[in-house]
Amino acid sequence: GRGLCQENSEHGGISRQVDAAVGDVVGCYPKVMVLGMPKAGTTSLHEAFKSAGLNSVHWSLPVGEGLDMVEEDRLLMLMQKEIDRRLVARLVWRAHSEGLPPFAYLPKEIDALAEMNGMVFDDELGAWGYFPQMSLLETIFDTYPNASYILNVRNMTRWVKSVTEFLRMRDRMTMSELHNLPRGVGDKDEDFVPWVENHHERLLEEARRRNIRLLVFDIEKHGAKELS
């Protein structure tokens, strides 16, 4: 069967009310999704998707006209500004908590998700984070079996350095309660690296079992030029 895709004005016109009983909602979900880690080529993939004519989102939804997206993203990360409207991970978390398909609250015109995880500082918790590609991996595959998926990877030593140095991203990860990475764990590389490697192995296995269309892309080996 085919599900319904409708705007829901109750949520500011950016939501979709999707028939949760239907597994694959044709034309009502991102066609391409990146399931690897941040700081592993997601920006290059995002730009490549846009160059190919896709409407791509990279962890946060666009801001209003006249606003500086870089500054608004900084305020979102540091102060949770408009977290419930703009943070992709928060919208996915909310949809799942309400029993809806994972991407039910994303704008219906999105073609590609270049990065779906999100981590923001939180005064009470330290940080709030959510990695749908980990917490909902099987659900995403089973709900959107006809989408194309990308596992983005890179050299782990360089990845750890990048995450550690970029806007306290590693702090935001270790201060959050993430799938298979409890709050407070991840300061040591021997805990942090296997967490990512286990995700890669599980993703490859689940995709193989379901015959999912999956591309493994190593930004350091293939380079952004190969995406054009």
PDB file of C-alpha atoms in Angstrom:
ATOM      1  CA  GLY A   1       0.000   0.000   0.000  1.00  0.00           C
ATOM      2  CA  ARG A   2       0.903   3.652  -0.140  1.00  0.00           C
ATOM      3  CA  GLY A   3       0.789   5.999   2.819  1.00  0.00           C
ATOM      4  CA  LEU A   4      -0.468   9.545   3.003  1.00  0.00           C
ATOM      5  CA  CYS A   5       1.838  12.544   3.242  1.00  0.00           C
ATOM      6  CA  GLN A   6       0.181  15.712   4.510  1.00  0.00           C
ATOM      7  CA  GLU A   7       1.328  18.953   6.072  1.00  0.00           C
ATOM      8  CA  ASN A   8       0.229  19.388   9.663  1.00  0.00           C
ATOM      9  CA  SER A   9      -0.344  23.055  10.455  1.00  0.00           C
ATOM     10  CA  GLU A  10      -0.362  22.282  14.178  1.00  0.00           C
ATOM     11  CA  HIS A  11       3.430  21.958  14.024  1.00  0.00           C
ATOM     12  CA  GLY A  12       4.233  25.097  12.054  1.00  0.00           C
ATOM     13  CA  GLY A  13       3.787  23.613   8.604  1.00  0.00           C
ATOM     14  CA  ILE A  14       7.073  21.686   8.732  1.00  0.00           C
ATOM     15  CA  SER A  15       5.612  18.376   9.842  1.00  0.00           C
ATOM     16  CA  ARG A  16       4.226  15.382   8.040  1.00  0.00           C
ATOM     17  CA  GLN A  17       1.341  13.305   9.274  1.00  0.00           C
ATOM     18  CA  VAL A  18       2.240   9.871   8.005  1.00  0.00           C
ATOM     19  CA  ASP A  19       0.178   6.733   8.091  1.00  0.00           C
ATOM     20  CA  ALA A  20       2.241   4.794  10.667  1.00  0.00           C
ATOM     21  CA  ALA A  21       0.736   1.506   9.556  1.00  0.00           C
ATOM     22  CA  VAL A  22       2.470   1.747   6.178  1.00  0.00           C
ATOM     23  CA  GLY A  23       6.072   0.660   6.081  1.00  0.00           C
ATOM     24  CA  ASP A  24       7.375   2.397   2.951  1.00  0.00           C
ATOM     25  CA  VAL A  25       5.850   5.795   2.227  1.00  0.00           C
ATOM     26  CA  VAL A  26       6.582   6.387  -1.455  1.00  0.00           C
ATOM     27  CA  GLY A  27       7.738   9.923  -2.194  1.00  0.00           C
ATOM     28  CA  CYS A  28       7.376  10.949   1.445  1.00  0.00           C
ATOM     29  CA  TYR A  29      10.843  10.498   2.898  1.00  0.00           C
ATOM     30  CA  PRO A  30      14.443  11.444   2.208  1.00  0.00           C
ATOM     31  CA  LYS A  31      15.701   9.493  -0.789  1.00  0.00           C
ATOM     32  CA  VAL A  32      19.329   9.475   0.415  1.00  0.00           C
ATOM     33  CA  MET A  33      20.490   9.141   4.018  1.00  0.00           C
ATOM     34  CA  VAL A  34      23.958   9.262   5.536  1.00  0.00           C
ATOM     35  CA  LEU A  35      24.329   6.873   8.460  1.00  0.00           C
ATOM     36  CA  GLY A  36      27.943   7.286   9.530  1.00  0.00           C
ATOM     37  CA  MET A  37      29.475   9.699  12.007  1.00  0.00           C
ATOM     38  CA  PRO A  38      29.828  13.486  12.028  1.00  0.00           C
ATOM     39  CA  LYS A  39      33.221  14.865  11.000  1.00  0.00           C
ATOM     40  CA  ALA A  40      33.552  12.057   8.434  1.00  0.00           C
ATOM     41  CA  GLY A  41      32.706  13.846   5.216  1.00  0.00           C
ATOM     42  CA  THR A  42      29.103  14.807   5.951  1.00  0.00           C
ATOM     43  CA  THR A  43      29.643  18.414   4.848  1.00  0.00           C
ATOM     44  CA  SER A  44      31.170  17.258   1.543  1.00  0.00           C
ATOM     45  CA  LEU A  45      28.257  14.882   1.035  1.00  0.00           C
ATOM     46  CA  HIS A  46      25.791  17.663   1.849  1.00  0.00           C
ATOM     47  CA  GLU A  47      27.363  19.950  -0.754  1.00  0.00           C
ATOM     48  CA  ALA A  48      27.457  17.127  -3.302  1.00  0.00           C
ATOM     49  CA  PHE A  49      23.779  16.392  -2.752  1.00  0.00           C
ATOM     50  CA  LYS A  50      22.922  20.047  -3.312  1.00  0.00           C
ATOM     51  CA  SER A  51      25.076  20.166  -6.448  1.00  0.00           C
ATOM     52  CA  ALA A  52      23.094  17.183  -7.743  1.00  0.00           C
ATOM     53  CA  GLY A  53      19.873  19.134  -7.291  1.00  0.00           C
ATOM     54  CA  LEU A  54      18.752  17.446  -4.064  1.00  0.00           C
ATOM     55  CA  ASN A  55      17.220  19.359  -1.165  1.00  0.00           C
ATOM     56  CA  SER A  56      19.697  18.301   1.515  1.00  0.00           C
ATOM     57  CA  VAL A  57      19.732  18.928   5.263  1.00  0.00           C
ATOM     58  CA  HIS A  58      22.880  18.781   7.410  1.00  0.00           C
ATOM     59  CA  TRP A  59      21.866  18.182  11.077  1.00  0.00           C
ATOM     60  CA  SER A  60      19.739  21.354  11.394  1.00  0.00           C
ATOM     61  CA  LEU A  61      16.823  22.804   9.459  1.00  0.00           C
ATOM     62  CA  PRO A  62      17.150  26.170   7.686  1.00  0.00           C
ATOM     63  CA  VAL A  63      16.638  29.429   9.569  1.00  0.00           C
ATOM     64  CA  GLY A  64      14.253  32.222   8.726  1.00  0.00           C
ATOM     65  CA  GLU A  65      14.955  34.835   6.078  1.00  0.00           C
ATOM     66  CA  GLY A  66      17.517  37.437   7.129  1.00  0.00           C
ATOM     67  CA  LEU A  67      19.114  35.289   9.836  1.00  0.00           C
ATOM     68  CA  ASP A  68      22.726  34.068   9.840  1.00  0.00           C
ATOM     69  CA  MET A  69      22.594  30.253   9.776  1.00  0.00           C
ATOM     70  CA  VAL A  70      26.139  29.882  11.160  1.00  0.00           C
ATOM     71  CA  GLU A  71      25.274  32.037  14.175  1.00  0.00           C
ATOM     72  CA  GLU A  72      21.880  30.389  14.615  1.00  0.00           C
ATOM     73  CA  ASP A  73      23.518  26.938  14.545  1.00  0.00           C
ATOM     74  CA  ARG A  74      26.006  28.093  17.185  1.00  0.00           C
ATOM     75  CA  LEU A  75      23.164  29.249  19.416  1.00  0.00           C
ATOM     76  CA  LEU A  76      21.365  25.968  18.794  1.00  0.00           C
ATOM     77  CA  MET A  77      24.431  23.960  19.896  1.00  0.00           C
ATOM     78  CA  LEU A  78      25.265  26.117  22.909  1.00  0.00           C
ATOM     79  CA  MET A  79      21.867  27.349  24.093  1.00  0.00           C
ATOM     80  CA  GLN A  80      19.318  25.000  22.459  1.00  0.00           C
ATOM     81  CA  LYS A  81      17.799  27.874  20.512  1.00  0.00           C
ATOM     82  CA  GLU A  82      14.784  26.520  18.583  1.00  0.00           C
ATOM     83  CA  ILE A  83      15.903  22.944  19.296  1.00  0.00           C
ATOM     84  CA  ASP A  84      12.386  21.550  18.884  1.00  0.00           C
ATOM     85  CA  ARG A  85      11.954  23.201  15.489  1.00  0.00           C
ATOM     86  CA  ARG A  86      15.425  23.024  13.925  1.00  0.00           C
ATOM     87  CA  LEU A  87      17.419  20.075  15.305  1.00  0.00           C
ATOM     88  CA  VAL A  88      16.905  17.072  13.030  1.00  0.00           C
ATOM     89  CA  ALA A  89      17.780  14.593  15.778  1.00  0.00           C
ATOM     90  CA  ARG A  90      15.209  16.147  18.112  1.00  0.00           C
ATOM     91  CA  LEU A  91      12.461  15.901  15.484  1.00  0.00           C
ATOM     92  CA  VAL A  92      13.340  12.251  14.818  1.00  0.00           C
ATOM     93  CA  TRP A  93      13.435  11.499  18.550  1.00  0.00           C
ATOM     94  CA  ARG A  94      10.026  13.133  18.999  1.00  0.00           C
ATOM     95  CA  ALA A  95       8.442  11.246  16.102  1.00  0.00           C
ATOM     96  CA  HIS A  96       9.719   7.913  17.405  1.00  0.00           C
ATOM     97  CA  SER A  97       8.571   8.684  20.963  1.00  0.00           C
ATOM     98  CA  GLU A  98       5.084   9.346  19.581  1.00  0.00           C
ATOM     99  CA  GLY A  99       4.992   6.078  17.630  1.00  0.00           C
ATOM    100  CA  LEU A 100       5.363   7.746  14.228  1.00  0.00           C
ATOM    101  CA  PRO A 101       7.833   6.863  11.458  1.00  0.00           C
ATOM    102  CA  PRO A 102      11.271   8.345  12.228  1.00  0.00           C
ATOM    103  CA  PHE A 103      11.148  11.215   9.731  1.00  0.00           C
ATOM    104  CA  ALA A 104       7.470  12.102  10.128  1.00  0.00           C
ATOM    105  CA  TYR A 105       8.242  15.586  11.475  1.00  0.00           C
ATOM    106  CA  LEU A 106      10.831  16.572   8.872  1.00  0.00           C
ATOM    107  CA  PRO A 107       9.788  18.891   6.045  1.00  0.00           C
ATOM    108  CA  LYS A 108       8.305  16.804   3.260  1.00  0.00           C
ATOM    109  CA  GLU A 109      10.463  18.458   0.588  1.00  0.00           C
ATOM    110  CA  ILE A 110      13.747  17.076   1.983  1.00  0.00           C
ATOM    111  CA  ASP A 111      15.475  14.709  -0.461  1.00  0.00           C
ATOM    112  CA  ALA A 112      18.671  13.950   1.454  1.00  0.00           C
ATOM    113  CA  LEU A 113      19.831  13.740   5.068  1.00  0.00           C
ATOM    114  CA  ALA A 114      23.577  14.379   5.118  1.00  0.00           C
ATOM    115  CA  GLU A 115      23.700  14.196   8.911  1.00  0.00           C
ATOM    116  CA  MET A 116      20.865  13.231  11.245  1.00  0.00           C
ATOM    117  CA  ASN A 117      22.539  13.101  14.673  1.00  0.00           C
ATOM    118  CA  GLY A 118      22.586  16.071  17.018  1.00  0.00           C
ATOM    119  CA  MET A 119      24.246  17.055  20.301  1.00  0.00           C
ATOM    120  CA  VAL A 120      23.608  20.263  22.235  1.00  0.00           C
ATOM    121  CA  PHE A 121      24.718  21.480  25.633  1.00  0.00           C
ATOM    122  CA  ASP A 122      22.099  21.250  28.375  1.00  0.00           C
ATOM    123  CA  ASP A 123      22.181  23.094  31.712  1.00  0.00           C
ATOM    124  CA  GLU A 124      20.675  20.191  33.654  1.00  0.00           C
ATOM    125  CA  LEU A 125      22.042  17.125  31.839  1.00  0.00           C
ATOM    126  CA  GLY A 126      25.339  18.526  30.644  1.00  0.00           C
ATOM    127  CA  ALA A 127      24.382  17.701  27.074  1.00  0.00           C
ATOM    128  CA  TRP A 128      21.478  16.195  25.142  1.00  0.00           C
ATOM    129  CA  GLY A 129      22.324  14.034  22.151  1.00  0.00           C
ATOM    130  CA  TYR A 130      20.653  11.551  19.864  1.00  0.00           C
ATOM    131  CA  PHE A 131      22.020   9.408  17.034  1.00  0.00           C
ATOM    132  CA  PRO A 132      19.022   8.056  15.084  1.00  0.00           C
ATOM    133  CA  GLN A 133      21.390   6.100  12.834  1.00  0.00           C
ATOM    134  CA  MET A 134      22.316   4.094  15.933  1.00  0.00           C
ATOM    135  CA  SER A 135      19.213   4.114  18.122  1.00  0.00           C
ATOM    136  CA  LEU A 136      16.794   3.537  15.220  1.00  0.00           C
ATOM    137  CA  LEU A 137      18.965   1.770  12.653  1.00  0.00           C
ATOM    138  CA  GLU A 138      16.731  -1.260  12.109  1.00  0.00           C
ATOM    139  CA  THR A 139      13.586   0.882  12.280  1.00  0.00           C
ATOM    140  CA  ILE A 140      14.931   3.227   9.600  1.00  0.00           C
ATOM    141  CA  PHE A 141      15.870   0.341   7.305  1.00  0.00           C
ATOM    142  CA  ASP A 142      12.514  -1.383   7.805  1.00  0.00           C
ATOM    143  CA  THR A 143      10.473   1.800   7.389  1.00  0.00           C
ATOM    144  CA  TYR A 144      12.333   3.124   4.346  1.00  0.00           C
ATOM    145  CA  PRO A 145      13.660   0.033   2.522  1.00  0.00           C
ATOM    146  CA  ASN A 146      13.752   1.720  -0.886  1.00  0.00           C
ATOM    147  CA  ALA A 147      15.921   4.656   0.120  1.00  0.00           C
ATOM    148  CA  SER A 148      19.640   4.831  -0.721  1.00  0.00           C
ATOM    149  CA  TYR A 149      22.040   4.852   2.216  1.00  0.00           C
ATOM    150  CA  ILE A 150      25.644   5.941   2.668  1.00  0.00           C
ATOM    151  CA  LEU A 151      28.041   4.751   5.358  1.00  0.00           C
ATOM    152  CA  ASN A 152      30.668   7.498   5.520  1.00  0.00           C
ATOM    153  CA  VAL A 153      33.981   6.469   7.110  1.00  0.00           C
ATOM    154  CA  ARG A 154      37.471   7.848   7.590  1.00  0.00           C
ATOM    155  CA  ASN A 155      40.750   7.018   9.348  1.00  0.00           C
ATOM    156  CA  MET A 156      39.803   6.635  13.008  1.00  0.00           C
ATOM    157  CA  THR A 157      42.871   8.404  14.428  1.00  0.00           C
ATOM    158  CA  ARG A 158      42.162  11.474  12.332  1.00  0.00           C
ATOM    159  CA  TRP A 159      38.447  11.211  13.081  1.00  0.00           C
ATOM    160  CA  VAL A 160      39.071  11.250  16.844  1.00  0.00           C
ATOM    161  CA  LYS A 161      41.348  14.286  16.484  1.00  0.00           C
ATOM    162  CA  SER A 162      38.745  16.107  14.398  1.00  0.00           C
ATOM    163  CA  VAL A 163      35.874  15.378  16.787  1.00  0.00           C
ATOM    164  CA  THR A 164      37.972  16.345  19.806  1.00  0.00           C
ATOM    165  CA  GLU A 165      38.991  19.699  18.311  1.00  0.00           C
ATOM    166  CA  PHE A 166      35.709  20.770  16.693  1.00  0.00           C
ATOM    167  CA  LEU A 167      33.464  22.946  18.893  1.00  0.00           C
ATOM    168  CA  ARG A 168      33.744  20.536  21.846  1.00  0.00           C
ATOM    169  CA  MET A 169      31.957  17.843  19.848  1.00  0.00           C
ATOM    170  CA  ARG A 170      33.578  15.035  21.809  1.00  0.00           C
ATOM    171  CA  ASP A 171      32.475  16.689  25.057  1.00  0.00           C
ATOM    172  CA  ARG A 172      28.933  16.940  23.735  1.00  0.00           C
ATOM    173  CA  MET A 173      29.043  13.234  22.870  1.00  0.00           C
ATOM    174  CA  THR A 174      30.461  12.030  26.188  1.00  0.00           C
ATOM    175  CA  MET A 175      28.169  14.297  28.200  1.00  0.00           C
ATOM    176  CA  SER A 176      25.113  12.895  26.413  1.00  0.00           C
ATOM    177  CA  GLU A 177      23.343   9.573  26.968  1.00  0.00           C
ATOM    178  CA  LEU A 178      23.858   7.926  23.576  1.00  0.00           C
ATOM    179  CA  HIS A 179      23.130   4.486  22.168  1.00  0.00           C
ATOM    180  CA  ASN A 180      25.795   2.135  23.607  1.00  0.00           C
ATOM    181  CA  LEU A 181      27.754   5.111  24.949  1.00  0.00           C
ATOM    182  CA  PRO A 182      26.504   5.952  28.451  1.00  0.00           C
ATOM    183  CA  ARG A 183      26.878   9.469  29.781  1.00  0.00           C
ATOM    184  CA  GLY A 184      30.443  10.004  31.029  1.00  0.00           C
ATOM    185  CA  VAL A 185      31.998   7.306  28.822  1.00  0.00           C
ATOM    186  CA  GLY A 186      34.156   8.147  25.814  1.00  0.00           C
ATOM    187  CA  ASP A 187      36.981  10.235  27.227  1.00  0.00           C
ATOM    188  CA  LYS A 188      39.309   7.303  26.591  1.00  0.00           C
ATOM    189  CA  ASP A 189      39.992   6.355  22.978  1.00  0.00           C
ATOM    190  CA  GLU A 190      39.716   2.653  23.874  1.00  0.00           C
ATOM    191  CA  ASP A 191      36.045   3.279  24.706  1.00  0.00           C
ATOM    192  CA  PHE A 192      35.327   5.855  22.013  1.00  0.00           C
ATOM    193  CA  VAL A 193      36.774   4.159  18.922  1.00  0.00           C
ATOM    194  CA  PRO A 194      35.118   0.719  19.408  1.00  0.00           C
ATOM    195  CA  TRP A 195      31.779   2.504  19.817  1.00  0.00           C
ATOM    196  CA  VAL A 196      32.088   3.815  16.272  1.00  0.00           C
ATOM    197  CA  GLU A 197      33.581   0.623  14.842  1.00  0.00           C
ATOM    198  CA  ASN A 198      30.763  -1.460  16.325  1.00  0.00           C
ATOM    199  CA  HIS A 199      28.226   0.860  14.699  1.00  0.00           C
ATOM    200  CA  HIS A 200      29.898   0.381  11.313  1.00  0.00           C
ATOM    201  CA  GLU A 201      29.889  -3.417  11.677  1.00  0.00           C
ATOM    202  CA  ARG A 202      26.275  -3.545  12.822  1.00  0.00           C
ATOM    203  CA  LEU A 203      25.155  -1.232  10.017  1.00  0.00           C
ATOM    204  CA  LEU A 204      26.865  -3.320   7.345  1.00  0.00           C
ATOM    205  CA  GLU A 205      25.363  -6.522   8.724  1.00  0.00           C
ATOM    206  CA  GLU A 206      21.820  -5.170   9.012  1.00  0.00           C
ATOM    207  CA  ALA A 207      21.993  -3.673   5.513  1.00  0.00           C
ATOM    208  CA  ARG A 208      23.260  -6.977   4.099  1.00  0.00           C
ATOM    209  CA  ARG A 209      20.503  -8.962   5.799  1.00  0.00           C
ATOM    210  CA  ARG A 210      17.837  -6.661   4.335  1.00  0.00           C
ATOM    211  CA  ASN A 211      19.430  -6.206   0.910  1.00  0.00           C
ATOM    212  CA  ILE A 212      19.534  -2.453   1.492  1.00  0.00           C
ATOM    213  CA  ARG A 213      21.066  -0.175  -1.156  1.00  0.00           C
ATOM    214  CA  LEU A 214      24.236   0.968   0.627  1.00  0.00           C
ATOM    215  CA  LEU A 215      27.366   2.823  -0.483  1.00  0.00           C
ATOM    216  CA  VAL A 216      30.457   2.838   1.751  1.00  0.00           C
ATOM    217  CA  PHE A 217      32.253   6.140   1.208  1.00  0.00           C
ATOM    218  CA  ASP A 218      35.696   6.902   2.644  1.00  0.00           C
ATOM    219  CA  ILE A 219      36.234  10.642   2.320  1.00  0.00           C
ATOM    220  CA  GLU A 220      40.012  10.220   2.582  1.00  0.00           C
ATOM    221  CA  LYS A 221      40.314   7.504  -0.049  1.00  0.00           C
ATOM    222  CA  HIS A 222      37.668   8.591  -2.525  1.00  0.00           C
ATOM    223  CA  GLY A 223      37.680  12.338  -2.005  1.00  0.00           C
ATOM    224  CA  ALA A 224      34.903  14.831  -2.477  1.00  0.00           C
ATOM    225  CA  LYS A 225      35.567  15.039  -6.245  1.00  0.00           C
ATOM    226  CA  GLU A 226      34.186  11.546  -6.686  1.00  0.00           C
ATOM    227  CA  LEU A 227      30.825  12.768  -5.443  1.00  0.00           C
ATOM    228  CA  SER A 228      30.380  15.360  -8.176  1.00  0.00           C
TER     229      SER A 228
END
